[in-house]
Coordinates of N, CA and C in Angstrom, one line a residue:
Chain A
G1 N -35.2 -58.6 -214.7 CA -34.7 -57.4 -214.4 C -33.4 -57.5 -213.5
A2 N -32.7 -56.4 -213.4 CA -31.5 -56.4 -212.6 C -31.8 -56.7 -211.1
V3 N -30.8 -57.2 -210.4 CA -30.9 -57.6 -209.0 C -30.1 -56.7 -208.1
V4 N -30.8 -56.2 -207.1 CA -30.2 -55.4 -206.0 C -30.4 -56.2 -204.7
S5 N -29.3 -56.5 -204.1 CA -29.3 -57.3 -202.9 C -29.1 -56.4 -201.7
Q6 N -30.0 -56.5 -200.7 CA -29.9 -55.7 -199.5 C -29.9 -56.6 -198.2
H7 N -28.9 -56.3 -197.4 CA -28.8 -57.1 -196.1 C -28.4 -56.2 -195.0
P8 N -28.9 -56.5 -193.8 CA -29.8 -57.7 -193.5 C -31.3 -57.4 -193.8
S9 N -32.1 -58.4 -193.8 CA -33.5 -58.1 -194.1 C -34.2 -57.5 -192.8
W10 N -33.7 -57.9 -191.7 CA -34.2 -57.3 -190.5 C -33.2 -57.3 -189.4
V11 N -33.2 -56.3 -188.6 CA -32.2 -56.2 -187.5 C -32.9 -55.6 -186.3
I12 N -32.6 -56.2 -185.1 CA -33.0 -55.6 -183.8 C -31.8 -55.2 -183.1
C13 N -31.7 -54.0 -182.6 CA -30.6 -53.6 -181.8 C -31.0 -52.8 -180.6
K14 N -30.0 -52.6 -179.7 CA -30.3 -51.8 -178.5 C -30.0 -50.4 -178.8
S15 N -30.7 -49.5 -178.1 CA -30.6 -48.1 -178.3 C -29.1 -47.7 -178.0
G16 N -28.6 -46.9 -178.9 CA -27.2 -46.4 -178.7 C -26.2 -47.2 -179.6
T17 N -26.6 -48.3 -180.1 CA -25.7 -49.0 -181.0 C -25.8 -48.6 -182.4
S18 N -24.8 -49.0 -183.2 CA -24.8 -48.6 -184.6 C -25.1 -49.8 -185.5
V19 N -25.8 -49.6 -186.6 CA -26.2 -50.7 -187.5 C -25.8 -50.3 -188.9
K20 N -25.3 -51.3 -189.6 CA -24.9 -51.1 -191.0 C -25.7 -52.0 -191.9
I21 N -26.2 -51.3 -192.9 CA -27.0 -52.0 -193.9 C -26.3 -51.9 -195.3
E22 N -26.2 -53.1 -195.9 CA -25.5 -53.1 -197.2 C -26.4 -53.3 -198.4
C23 N -26.1 -52.6 -199.5 CA -26.9 -52.7 -200.7 C -25.9 -52.9 -201.8
R24 N -26.1 -54.0 -202.5 CA -25.3 -54.4 -203.6 C -26.1 -54.6 -204.9
S25 N -25.5 -54.1 -206.0 CA -26.0 -54.4 -207.3 C -25.3 -55.6 -207.8
L26 N -26.0 -56.7 -208.1 CA -25.4 -58.0 -208.3 C -25.0 -58.2 -209.8
D27 N -25.7 -57.6 -210.7 CA -25.4 -57.9 -212.1 C -25.2 -56.6 -213.0
F28 N -25.0 -55.5 -212.3 CA -24.7 -54.3 -213.1 C -24.0 -53.3 -212.2
Q29 N -23.3 -52.4 -212.8 CA -22.6 -51.4 -212.0 C -23.5 -50.2 -211.9
A30 N -23.5 -49.7 -210.6 CA -24.4 -48.6 -210.3 C -23.6 -47.4 -209.8
T31 N -23.5 -46.4 -210.6 CA -22.8 -45.2 -210.2 C -23.6 -44.4 -209.2
T32 N -24.9 -44.6 -209.2 CA -25.8 -43.9 -208.3 C -26.7 -44.9 -207.6
M33 N -26.7 -44.7 -206.3 CA -27.6 -45.5 -205.5 C -28.4 -44.5 -204.6
F34 N -29.6 -45.0 -204.1 CA -30.4 -44.1 -203.3 C -30.8 -44.9 -202.0
W35 N -31.0 -44.2 -201.0 CA -31.5 -44.7 -199.7 C -32.8 -44.1 -199.4
Y36 N -33.8 -44.9 -199.0 CA -35.1 -44.4 -198.6 C -35.5 -44.9 -197.3
R37 N -36.5 -44.2 -196.7 CA -37.1 -44.7 -195.5 C -38.6 -44.8 -195.8
Q38 N -39.2 -45.8 -195.3 CA -40.6 -46.0 -195.5 C -41.4 -46.3 -194.2
F39 N -42.3 -45.5 -193.9 CA -43.2 -45.8 -192.8 C -44.4 -46.6 -193.2
P40 N -45.0 -47.3 -192.3 CA -46.1 -48.2 -192.7 C -47.2 -47.4 -193.5
K41 N -47.6 -48.1 -194.6 CA -48.6 -47.5 -195.5 C -48.3 -46.2 -196.0
Q42 N -47.1 -45.8 -196.2 CA -46.7 -44.6 -196.7 C -45.8 -44.8 -197.9
S43 N -45.5 -43.7 -198.6 CA -44.6 -43.7 -199.8 C -43.2 -43.8 -199.4
L44 N -42.3 -43.8 -200.3 CA -40.9 -43.8 -200.1 C -40.4 -42.4 -199.8
M45 N -39.6 -42.3 -198.8 CA -39.1 -41.0 -198.4 C -37.6 -41.0 -198.7
L46 N -37.1 -40.3 -199.7 CA -35.7 -40.3 -200.1 C -34.9 -39.6 -199.0
M47 N -33.9 -40.4 -198.6 CA -33.0 -39.9 -197.5 C -31.7 -39.3 -198.1
A48 N -31.2 -40.0 -199.1 CA -29.9 -39.5 -199.7 C -29.6 -40.2 -201.0
T49 N -28.8 -39.5 -201.8 CA -28.4 -40.0 -203.1 C -26.9 -40.2 -202.9
S50 N -26.4 -41.4 -203.3 CA -25.0 -41.7 -203.1 C -24.4 -42.0 -204.5
N51 N -23.3 -41.3 -204.8 CA -22.6 -41.5 -206.0 C -21.2 -42.1 -205.8
E52 N -20.9 -43.1 -206.5 CA -19.6 -43.8 -206.3 C -18.5 -42.9 -206.3
G53 N -17.7 -43.0 -205.2 CA -16.5 -42.2 -205.1 C -16.6 -40.8 -204.6
S54 N -17.8 -40.4 -204.3 CA -18.0 -39.1 -203.8 C -19.0 -39.1 -202.6
K55 N -19.1 -37.9 -202.0 CA -19.9 -37.8 -200.8 C -21.4 -37.9 -201.2
A56 N -22.2 -38.5 -200.3 CA -23.6 -38.6 -200.5 C -24.3 -37.2 -200.4
T57 N -25.3 -37.1 -201.1 CA -26.2 -35.9 -201.0 C -27.4 -36.2 -200.2
Y58 N -27.5 -35.5 -199.1 CA -28.6 -35.8 -198.2 C -29.8 -34.9 -198.5
E59 N -31.0 -35.4 -198.3 CA -32.2 -34.6 -198.4 C -32.3 -33.7 -197.1
Q60 N -33.1 -32.6 -197.3 CA -33.3 -31.7 -196.2 C -33.9 -32.4 -195.0
G61 N -33.4 -32.2 -193.9 CA -33.9 -32.8 -192.7 C -33.3 -34.1 -192.3
V62 N -32.5 -34.7 -193.1 CA -31.8 -35.9 -192.8 C -30.5 -35.7 -192.2
E63 N -30.2 -36.2 -191.0 CA -29.0 -35.9 -190.3 C -27.8 -36.7 -190.9
K64 N -26.9 -36.1 -191.6 CA -25.8 -36.8 -192.2 C -24.9 -37.5 -191.2
D65 N -24.8 -37.0 -190.0 CA -23.9 -37.6 -189.0 C -24.6 -38.8 -188.4
K66 N -25.9 -38.9 -188.5 CA -26.6 -40.1 -187.9 C -26.7 -41.2 -189.0
F67 N -26.9 -40.8 -190.2 CA -27.1 -41.7 -191.3 C -25.9 -41.6 -192.2
L68 N -24.9 -42.4 -192.0 CA -23.6 -42.4 -192.7 C -23.8 -43.3 -194.0
I69 N -23.5 -42.7 -195.1 CA -23.6 -43.4 -196.4 C -22.2 -43.5 -197.0
N70 N -21.9 -44.7 -197.5 CA -20.6 -44.9 -198.2 C -20.9 -45.6 -199.4
H71 N -20.3 -45.1 -200.5 CA -20.5 -45.8 -201.8 C -19.1 -46.0 -202.4
A72 N -18.4 -46.9 -201.9 CA -17.0 -47.1 -202.2 C -16.7 -47.8 -203.5
S73 N -17.7 -48.5 -204.0 CA -17.5 -49.2 -205.3 C -18.7 -49.1 -206.1
L74 N -18.6 -49.5 -207.4 CA -19.7 -49.4 -208.3 C -20.9 -50.4 -208.0
T75 N -20.6 -51.3 -207.1 CA -21.7 -52.3 -206.8 C -22.1 -52.3 -205.3
L76 N -21.5 -51.4 -204.5 CA -21.8 -51.5 -203.0 C -22.0 -50.1 -202.4
S77 N -23.1 -50.0 -201.8 CA -23.3 -48.8 -200.9 C -23.8 -49.3 -199.6
T78 N -23.3 -48.6 -198.5 CA -23.7 -48.9 -197.2 C -24.4 -47.7 -196.5
L79 N -25.3 -48.1 -195.6 CA -26.0 -47.1 -194.8 C -25.7 -47.5 -193.3
T80 N -25.1 -46.6 -192.6 CA -24.9 -46.9 -191.2 C -25.7 -46.0 -190.3
V81 N -26.6 -46.5 -189.5 CA -27.4 -45.7 -188.6 C -26.6 -45.7 -187.3
T82 N -26.0 -44.5 -187.0 CA -25.2 -44.4 -185.8 C -26.0 -44.1 -184.6
S83 N -25.6 -44.6 -183.4 CA -26.2 -44.4 -182.2 C -27.8 -44.4 -182.3
A84 N -28.2 -45.6 -182.8 CA -29.7 -45.7 -183.1 C -30.5 -45.5 -181.9
H85 N -31.7 -44.9 -182.1 CA -32.7 -44.7 -181.0 C -34.0 -45.3 -181.5
P86 N -35.0 -45.5 -180.6 CA -36.2 -46.1 -181.1 C -36.9 -45.3 -182.2
E87 N -36.7 -44.0 -182.3 CA -37.4 -43.2 -183.3 C -36.7 -43.5 -184.7
D88 N -35.6 -44.2 -184.7 CA -35.0 -44.6 -186.0 C -35.6 -45.9 -186.5
S89 N -36.4 -46.5 -185.7 CA -37.0 -47.8 -186.2 C -37.8 -47.5 -187.4
S90 N -37.6 -48.3 -188.5 CA -38.3 -48.0 -189.7 C -37.9 -49.1 -190.7
F91 N -38.5 -49.0 -191.9 CA -38.1 -49.8 -193.0 C -37.2 -49.0 -193.9
Y92 N -36.0 -49.5 -194.1 CA -35.0 -48.8 -195.0 C -34.9 -49.6 -196.3
I93 N -34.9 -48.9 -197.4 CA -34.8 -49.5 -198.7 C -33.7 -48.8 -199.5
C94 N -32.9 -49.5 -200.2 CA -31.9 -49.0 -201.1 C -32.4 -49.2 -202.6
S95 N -31.9 -48.4 -203.5 CA -32.1 -48.7 -204.9 C -30.9 -48.3 -205.7
A96 N -30.8 -48.9 -206.8 CA -29.6 -48.6 -207.7 C -30.1 -48.3 -209.1
L97 N -29.4 -47.4 -209.7 CA -29.8 -46.9 -211.1 C -29.0 -47.7 -212.1
E98 N -29.7 -48.4 -213.0 CA -29.1 -49.1 -214.1 C -29.0 -48.3 -215.4
F99 N -27.9 -48.2 -216.0 CA -27.7 -47.4 -217.2 C -28.4 -46.0 -217.1
G100 N -28.4 -45.5 -216.0 CA -28.9 -44.1 -215.8 C -30.4 -44.0 -216.0
E101 N -31.1 -45.1 -216.1 CA -32.6 -45.0 -216.4 C -33.4 -45.9 -215.4
K102 N -33.2 -47.2 -215.4 CA -34.1 -48.0 -214.6 C -33.6 -48.1 -213.2
L103 N -34.6 -47.9 -212.3 CA -34.3 -47.9 -210.9 C -34.7 -49.3 -210.3
F104 N -33.8 -50.0 -209.7 CA -34.1 -51.3 -209.1 C -33.9 -51.2 -207.6
F105 N -34.8 -51.8 -206.8 CA -34.8 -51.7 -205.4 C -34.3 -53.0 -204.7
G106 N -33.7 -52.8 -203.6 CA -33.4 -53.9 -202.7 C -34.7 -54.4 -202.0
S107 N -34.5 -55.4 -201.2 CA -35.7 -56.0 -200.6 C -36.1 -55.3 -199.3
G108 N -35.2 -54.4 -198.8 CA -35.5 -53.6 -197.6 C -35.0 -54.2 -196.4
T109 N -34.8 -53.4 -195.4 CA -34.3 -53.8 -194.1 C -35.3 -53.2 -193.0
Q110 N -35.8 -54.0 -192.2 CA -36.7 -53.6 -191.1 C -35.8 -53.4 -189.9
L111 N -35.6 -52.2 -189.4 CA -34.8 -51.9 -188.2 C -35.7 -51.7 -187.0
S112 N -35.5 -52.4 -186.0 CA -36.2 -52.2 -184.7 C -35.1 -51.8 -183.7
V113 N -35.3 -50.7 -183.1 CA -34.4 -50.3 -182.0 C -35.1 -50.3 -180.7
L114 N -34.5 -51.1 -179.8 CA -35.2 -51.3 -178.5 C -34.7 -50.3 -177.4
Chain B
Q1 N -44.4 -29.8 -202.0 CA -45.2 -29.9 -203.2 C -45.1 -31.3 -203.8
Q2 N -46.2 -31.9 -203.9 CA -46.2 -33.3 -204.5 C -46.0 -33.2 -206.0
Q3 N -44.9 -33.8 -206.4 CA -44.6 -33.7 -207.8 C -45.4 -34.6 -208.7
V4 N -45.8 -35.8 -208.1 CA -46.6 -36.8 -208.8 C -47.8 -37.1 -207.9
K5 N -49.0 -36.9 -208.4 CA -50.2 -37.1 -207.6 C -50.8 -38.4 -208.1
Q6 N -51.1 -39.3 -207.1 CA -51.6 -40.6 -207.4 C -53.0 -40.9 -206.8
S7 N -53.8 -41.5 -207.5 CA -55.2 -41.9 -207.0 C -55.6 -43.2 -207.7
P8 N -56.5 -43.9 -207.0 CA -57.0 -43.7 -205.6 C -56.0 -44.1 -204.6
Q9 N -56.2 -43.9 -203.4 CA -55.4 -44.3 -202.3 C -55.5 -45.8 -202.1
S10 N -56.7 -46.3 -202.2 CA -57.0 -47.7 -202.1 C -58.0 -48.1 -203.1
L11 N -58.0 -49.4 -203.5 CA -58.8 -49.9 -204.6 C -59.2 -51.4 -204.3
I12 N -60.4 -51.7 -204.4 CA -60.9 -53.1 -204.3 C -61.5 -53.5 -205.6
V13 N -61.0 -54.6 -206.1 CA -61.5 -55.1 -207.4 C -61.8 -56.6 -207.3
Q14 N -62.8 -57.0 -208.0 CA -63.2 -58.4 -208.0 C -62.2 -59.2 -208.9
K15 N -61.9 -60.4 -208.6 CA -61.1 -61.2 -209.4 C -61.6 -61.2 -210.9
G16 N -60.7 -61.0 -211.8 CA -61.1 -61.0 -213.2 C -61.4 -59.6 -213.7
G17 N -61.5 -58.7 -212.8 CA -61.8 -57.3 -213.2 C -60.6 -56.5 -213.6
I18 N -60.8 -55.3 -214.0 CA -59.7 -54.4 -214.4 C -59.4 -53.4 -213.3
S19 N -58.2 -53.3 -212.9 CA -57.7 -52.4 -211.9 C -57.1 -51.2 -212.6
I20 N -57.5 -50.0 -212.2 CA -57.0 -48.8 -212.9 C -56.5 -47.8 -211.8
I21 N -55.2 -47.4 -211.9 CA -54.6 -46.5 -211.0 C -54.1 -45.3 -211.8
N22 N -54.3 -44.1 -211.3 CA -54.0 -42.9 -212.1 C -52.9 -42.1 -211.4
C23 N -52.2 -41.4 -212.3 CA -51.2 -40.5 -211.8 C -51.1 -39.2 -212.7
A24 N -50.8 -38.1 -212.0 CA -50.8 -36.9 -212.8 C -49.5 -36.1 -212.3
Y25 N -48.9 -35.4 -213.2 CA -47.7 -34.6 -212.9 C -47.8 -33.2 -213.6
E26 N -46.9 -32.3 -213.1 CA -46.9 -31.0 -213.6 C -45.6 -30.7 -214.5
N27 N -44.5 -31.3 -214.1 CA -43.3 -30.9 -214.7 C -43.1 -31.6 -216.0
T28 N -43.1 -30.8 -217.1 CA -43.0 -31.4 -218.4 C -41.6 -31.9 -218.7
A29 N -40.6 -31.6 -217.8 CA -39.3 -32.1 -218.0 C -39.1 -33.6 -217.6
F30 N -40.1 -34.1 -217.0 CA -40.1 -35.6 -216.6 C -39.9 -36.4 -217.9
D31 N -39.0 -37.4 -217.9 CA -38.8 -38.1 -219.2 C -38.9 -39.6 -219.1
Y32 N -39.4 -40.1 -218.0 CA -39.5 -41.5 -217.9 C -40.4 -41.8 -216.7
F33 N -41.4 -42.7 -216.9 CA -42.5 -42.9 -216.0 C -42.6 -44.4 -215.7
P34 N -42.0 -44.9 -214.6 CA -42.1 -46.3 -214.2 C -43.3 -46.5 -213.2
W35 N -43.7 -47.8 -213.1 CA -44.6 -48.2 -212.1 C -44.0 -49.3 -211.3
Y36 N -44.2 -49.3 -210.0 CA -43.6 -50.3 -209.1 C -44.7 -51.0 -208.3
Q37 N -44.5 -52.3 -208.0 CA -45.4 -53.1 -207.2 C -44.6 -53.5 -205.9
Q38 N -45.3 -53.3 -204.8 CA -44.6 -53.6 -203.5 C -45.5 -54.5 -202.7
F39 N -45.0 -55.6 -202.3 CA -45.7 -56.5 -201.3 C -45.2 -56.1 -199.9
P40 N -46.0 -56.4 -198.9 CA -45.6 -56.0 -197.5 C -44.3 -56.6 -197.1
G41 N -43.4 -55.8 -196.5 CA -42.1 -56.3 -196.0 C -41.1 -56.4 -197.1
K42 N -41.4 -56.0 -198.3 CA -40.5 -56.2 -199.5 C -40.2 -54.8 -200.1
G43 N -39.1 -54.7 -200.9 CA -38.9 -53.5 -201.6 C -39.7 -53.5 -202.9
P44 N -39.9 -52.3 -203.4 CA -40.7 -52.2 -204.7 C -40.0 -52.9 -205.8
A45 N -40.8 -53.5 -206.7 CA -40.3 -54.1 -207.9 C -40.8 -53.4 -209.1
L46 N -39.9 -53.2 -210.0 CA -40.2 -52.5 -211.3 C -41.2 -53.4 -212.1
L47 N -42.3 -52.8 -212.4 CA -43.4 -53.5 -213.1 C -43.4 -53.2 -214.6
I48 N -43.4 -52.0 -215.0 CA -43.5 -51.5 -216.3 C -43.2 -50.1 -216.4
A49 N -42.7 -49.6 -217.5 CA -42.3 -48.2 -217.6 C -42.6 -47.7 -219.0
I50 N -42.7 -46.3 -219.1 CA -43.0 -45.7 -220.4 C -42.3 -44.4 -220.6
R51 N -42.0 -44.1 -221.8 CA -41.4 -42.8 -222.1 C -42.5 -41.9 -222.7
P52 N -42.3 -40.6 -222.6 CA -43.4 -39.7 -223.0 C -43.7 -39.6 -224.5
D53 N -42.9 -40.3 -225.3 CA -43.1 -40.3 -226.7 C -44.0 -41.4 -227.2
V54 N -44.5 -42.2 -226.2 CA -45.3 -43.4 -226.5 C -46.6 -43.2 -225.7
S55 N -47.7 -43.5 -226.3 CA -49.0 -43.3 -225.7 C -49.5 -44.5 -224.9
E56 N -48.9 -45.7 -225.2 CA -49.4 -46.9 -224.5 C -48.3 -47.9 -224.6
K57 N -48.2 -48.7 -223.5 CA -47.2 -49.8 -223.5 C -47.9 -50.9 -222.7
K58 N -47.7 -52.1 -223.3 CA -48.4 -53.3 -222.7 C -47.4 -54.4 -222.4
E59 N -47.5 -55.0 -221.3 CA -46.6 -56.1 -220.9 C -47.5 -57.1 -220.2
G60 N -47.9 -58.1 -220.9 CA -48.8 -59.1 -220.3 C -50.1 -58.5 -219.9
R61 N -50.5 -58.6 -218.6 CA -51.8 -58.1 -218.2 C -51.7 -56.6 -217.7
F62 N -50.5 -56.1 -217.8 CA -50.2 -54.7 -217.3 C -50.1 -53.8 -218.5
T63 N -50.8 -52.6 -218.5 CA -50.7 -51.6 -219.6 C -50.6 -50.3 -218.9
I64 N -49.7 -49.5 -219.5 CA -49.6 -48.1 -219.1 C -50.2 -47.3 -220.3
S65 N -51.1 -46.4 -219.9 CA -51.6 -45.4 -220.9 C -51.1 -44.0 -220.5
F66 N -50.6 -43.3 -221.5 CA -49.9 -42.1 -221.2 C -50.5 -41.0 -222.1
N67 N -50.9 -39.9 -221.4 CA -51.5 -38.7 -222.1 C -50.7 -37.5 -221.8
K68 N -49.8 -37.2 -222.8 CA -48.8 -36.2 -222.6 C -49.5 -34.8 -222.5
S69 N -50.5 -34.6 -223.3 CA -51.1 -33.2 -223.2 C -51.8 -33.0 -221.9
A70 N -52.4 -34.0 -221.3 CA -53.1 -33.9 -220.0 C -52.1 -34.1 -218.9
K71 N -50.9 -34.5 -219.2 CA -49.9 -34.8 -218.1 C -50.4 -35.8 -217.1
Q72 N -50.9 -36.9 -217.7 CA -51.5 -38.0 -216.9 C -51.0 -39.3 -217.4
F73 N -50.9 -40.3 -216.5 CA -50.6 -41.6 -217.0 C -51.3 -42.6 -216.0
S74 N -51.6 -43.7 -216.5 CA -52.3 -44.7 -215.7 C -51.9 -46.1 -215.9
L75 N -52.1 -46.9 -214.9 CA -51.7 -48.3 -214.9 C -53.1 -49.1 -215.0
H76 N -53.2 -50.0 -215.9 CA -54.3 -50.9 -216.1 C -53.9 -52.3 -215.8
I77 N -54.5 -53.0 -214.9 CA -54.2 -54.4 -214.7 C -55.5 -55.2 -215.1
M78 N -55.3 -55.9 -216.2 CA -56.4 -56.7 -216.8 C -56.5 -58.0 -216.0
D79 N -57.7 -58.6 -216.0 CA -57.9 -59.9 -215.4 C -57.2 -59.9 -214.0
S80 N -57.5 -59.0 -213.2 CA -56.9 -58.9 -211.9 C -57.0 -60.2 -211.1
Q81 N -55.9 -60.5 -210.4 CA -55.9 -61.8 -209.6 C -55.6 -61.4 -208.2
P82 N -56.0 -62.3 -207.2 CA -55.6 -62.1 -205.8 C -54.2 -61.9 -205.6
G83 N -53.3 -62.5 -206.4 CA -51.9 -62.3 -206.3 C -51.4 -61.0 -206.7
D84 N -52.3 -60.2 -207.3 CA -51.9 -58.8 -207.7 C -52.1 -57.9 -206.5
S85 N -52.7 -58.3 -205.4 CA -53.0 -57.5 -204.2 C -51.6 -57.0 -203.7
A86 N -51.4 -55.7 -203.7 CA -50.1 -55.1 -203.3 C -50.3 -53.6 -203.4
T87 N -49.3 -52.9 -203.0 CA -49.3 -51.5 -203.2 C -48.5 -51.1 -204.4
Y88 N -49.1 -50.2 -205.2 CA -48.5 -49.8 -206.5 C -48.1 -48.3 -206.4
F89 N -46.9 -48.0 -206.9 CA -46.4 -46.7 -206.9 C -46.1 -46.3 -208.3
C90 N -46.6 -45.1 -208.7 CA -46.1 -44.5 -210.0 C -44.9 -43.6 -209.6
A91 N -44.1 -43.3 -210.6 CA -43.0 -42.5 -210.4 C -42.7 -41.7 -211.7
A92 N -41.9 -40.7 -211.6 CA -41.5 -39.9 -212.7 C -40.0 -39.5 -212.5
R93 N -39.3 -39.6 -213.6 CA -37.8 -39.2 -213.5 C -37.6 -37.9 -214.1
Y94 N -36.7 -37.1 -213.4 CA -36.3 -35.8 -213.9 C -34.8 -35.7 -214.0
T95 N -34.3 -35.3 -215.1 CA -32.9 -35.1 -215.5 C -32.0 -36.2 -215.0
G96 N -32.2 -37.3 -215.4 CA -31.3 -38.4 -215.2 C -31.4 -39.2 -213.9
N97 N -31.4 -38.6 -212.8 CA -31.4 -39.5 -211.6 C -32.3 -39.0 -210.5
Q98 N -33.2 -38.1 -210.7 CA -34.1 -37.7 -209.7 C -35.5 -38.3 -210.0
F99 N -35.9 -39.2 -209.1 CA -37.2 -39.8 -209.2 C -38.1 -39.3 -208.2
Y100 N -39.4 -39.1 -208.6 CA -40.4 -38.6 -207.7 C -41.5 -39.7 -207.7
F101 N -41.9 -40.1 -206.5 CA -42.9 -41.2 -206.4 C -44.3 -40.6 -206.0
G102 N -45.3 -41.3 -206.5 CA -46.6 -41.1 -206.0 C -46.8 -41.6 -204.6
T103 N -48.0 -41.4 -204.0 CA -48.2 -41.7 -202.6 C -48.6 -43.2 -202.5
G104 N -48.8 -43.9 -203.6 CA -49.1 -45.3 -203.5 C -50.6 -45.6 -203.5
T105 N -51.0 -46.7 -204.1 CA -52.3 -47.2 -204.1 C -52.3 -48.7 -203.6
S106 N -53.1 -48.9 -202.6 CA -53.2 -50.3 -202.0 C -54.4 -51.0 -202.8
L107 N -54.0 -52.0 -203.5 CA -54.9 -52.8 -204.3 C -55.3 -54.1 -203.6
T108 N -56.5 -54.4 -203.5 CA -57.0 -55.6 -203.0 C -57.9 -56.3 -204.0
V109 N -57.5 -57.5 -204.4 CA -58.3 -58.2 -205.4 C -59.0 -59.3 -204.6
I110 N -60.3 -59.3 -204.6 CA -61.1 -60.3 -203.9 C -61.6 -61.4 -204.8
P111 N -61.5 -62.6 -204.3 CA -61.8 -63.8 -205.1 C -63.3 -63.8 -205.5

């Protein structure tokens, strides 16, 4: 299957700092990428849909100013958690759509905000 | 409203047994139904998928059974192994790029 690379795998930061997470489709071009948040033993919660070259579409309740998404190329989307606080601690996962059908996920990023 | 309902929430199966996870949906506009396997601390991995014009798809030990009239689909894992212990998510796609996920099933295969 196609490969989606996500970095970093885990990050620990102090409250108030910003953290950037990268998501790359390594062997295909992805016009659409998605960002999810997952709490322990729960399903995937869609945060936003990002389309290359346009603004991301955020789900209801997700603060667009806190979770900045940039999809500047067909292989890279980034999620920046701005002014992170302990309540932002979570497992963040990206995914990329191949040929408009198959959805492939990154390996996830565990964010811990102290 | 939960677009895709998944059951059971957890499942314990003996090694060599058959694991069965079920999903149901309401929206007949869904056109693609994938299953994902997720290990702790990792992202979900695409396992197998089916389109609604097919009633069954098999890949190795994994089989999807699809019942269009009942709006249900299920994952069968034959000869379950301890290495299959993971969380499984069903999903359904709507109009190109909207995916709806089930709530997940935690599978434990005991030796």
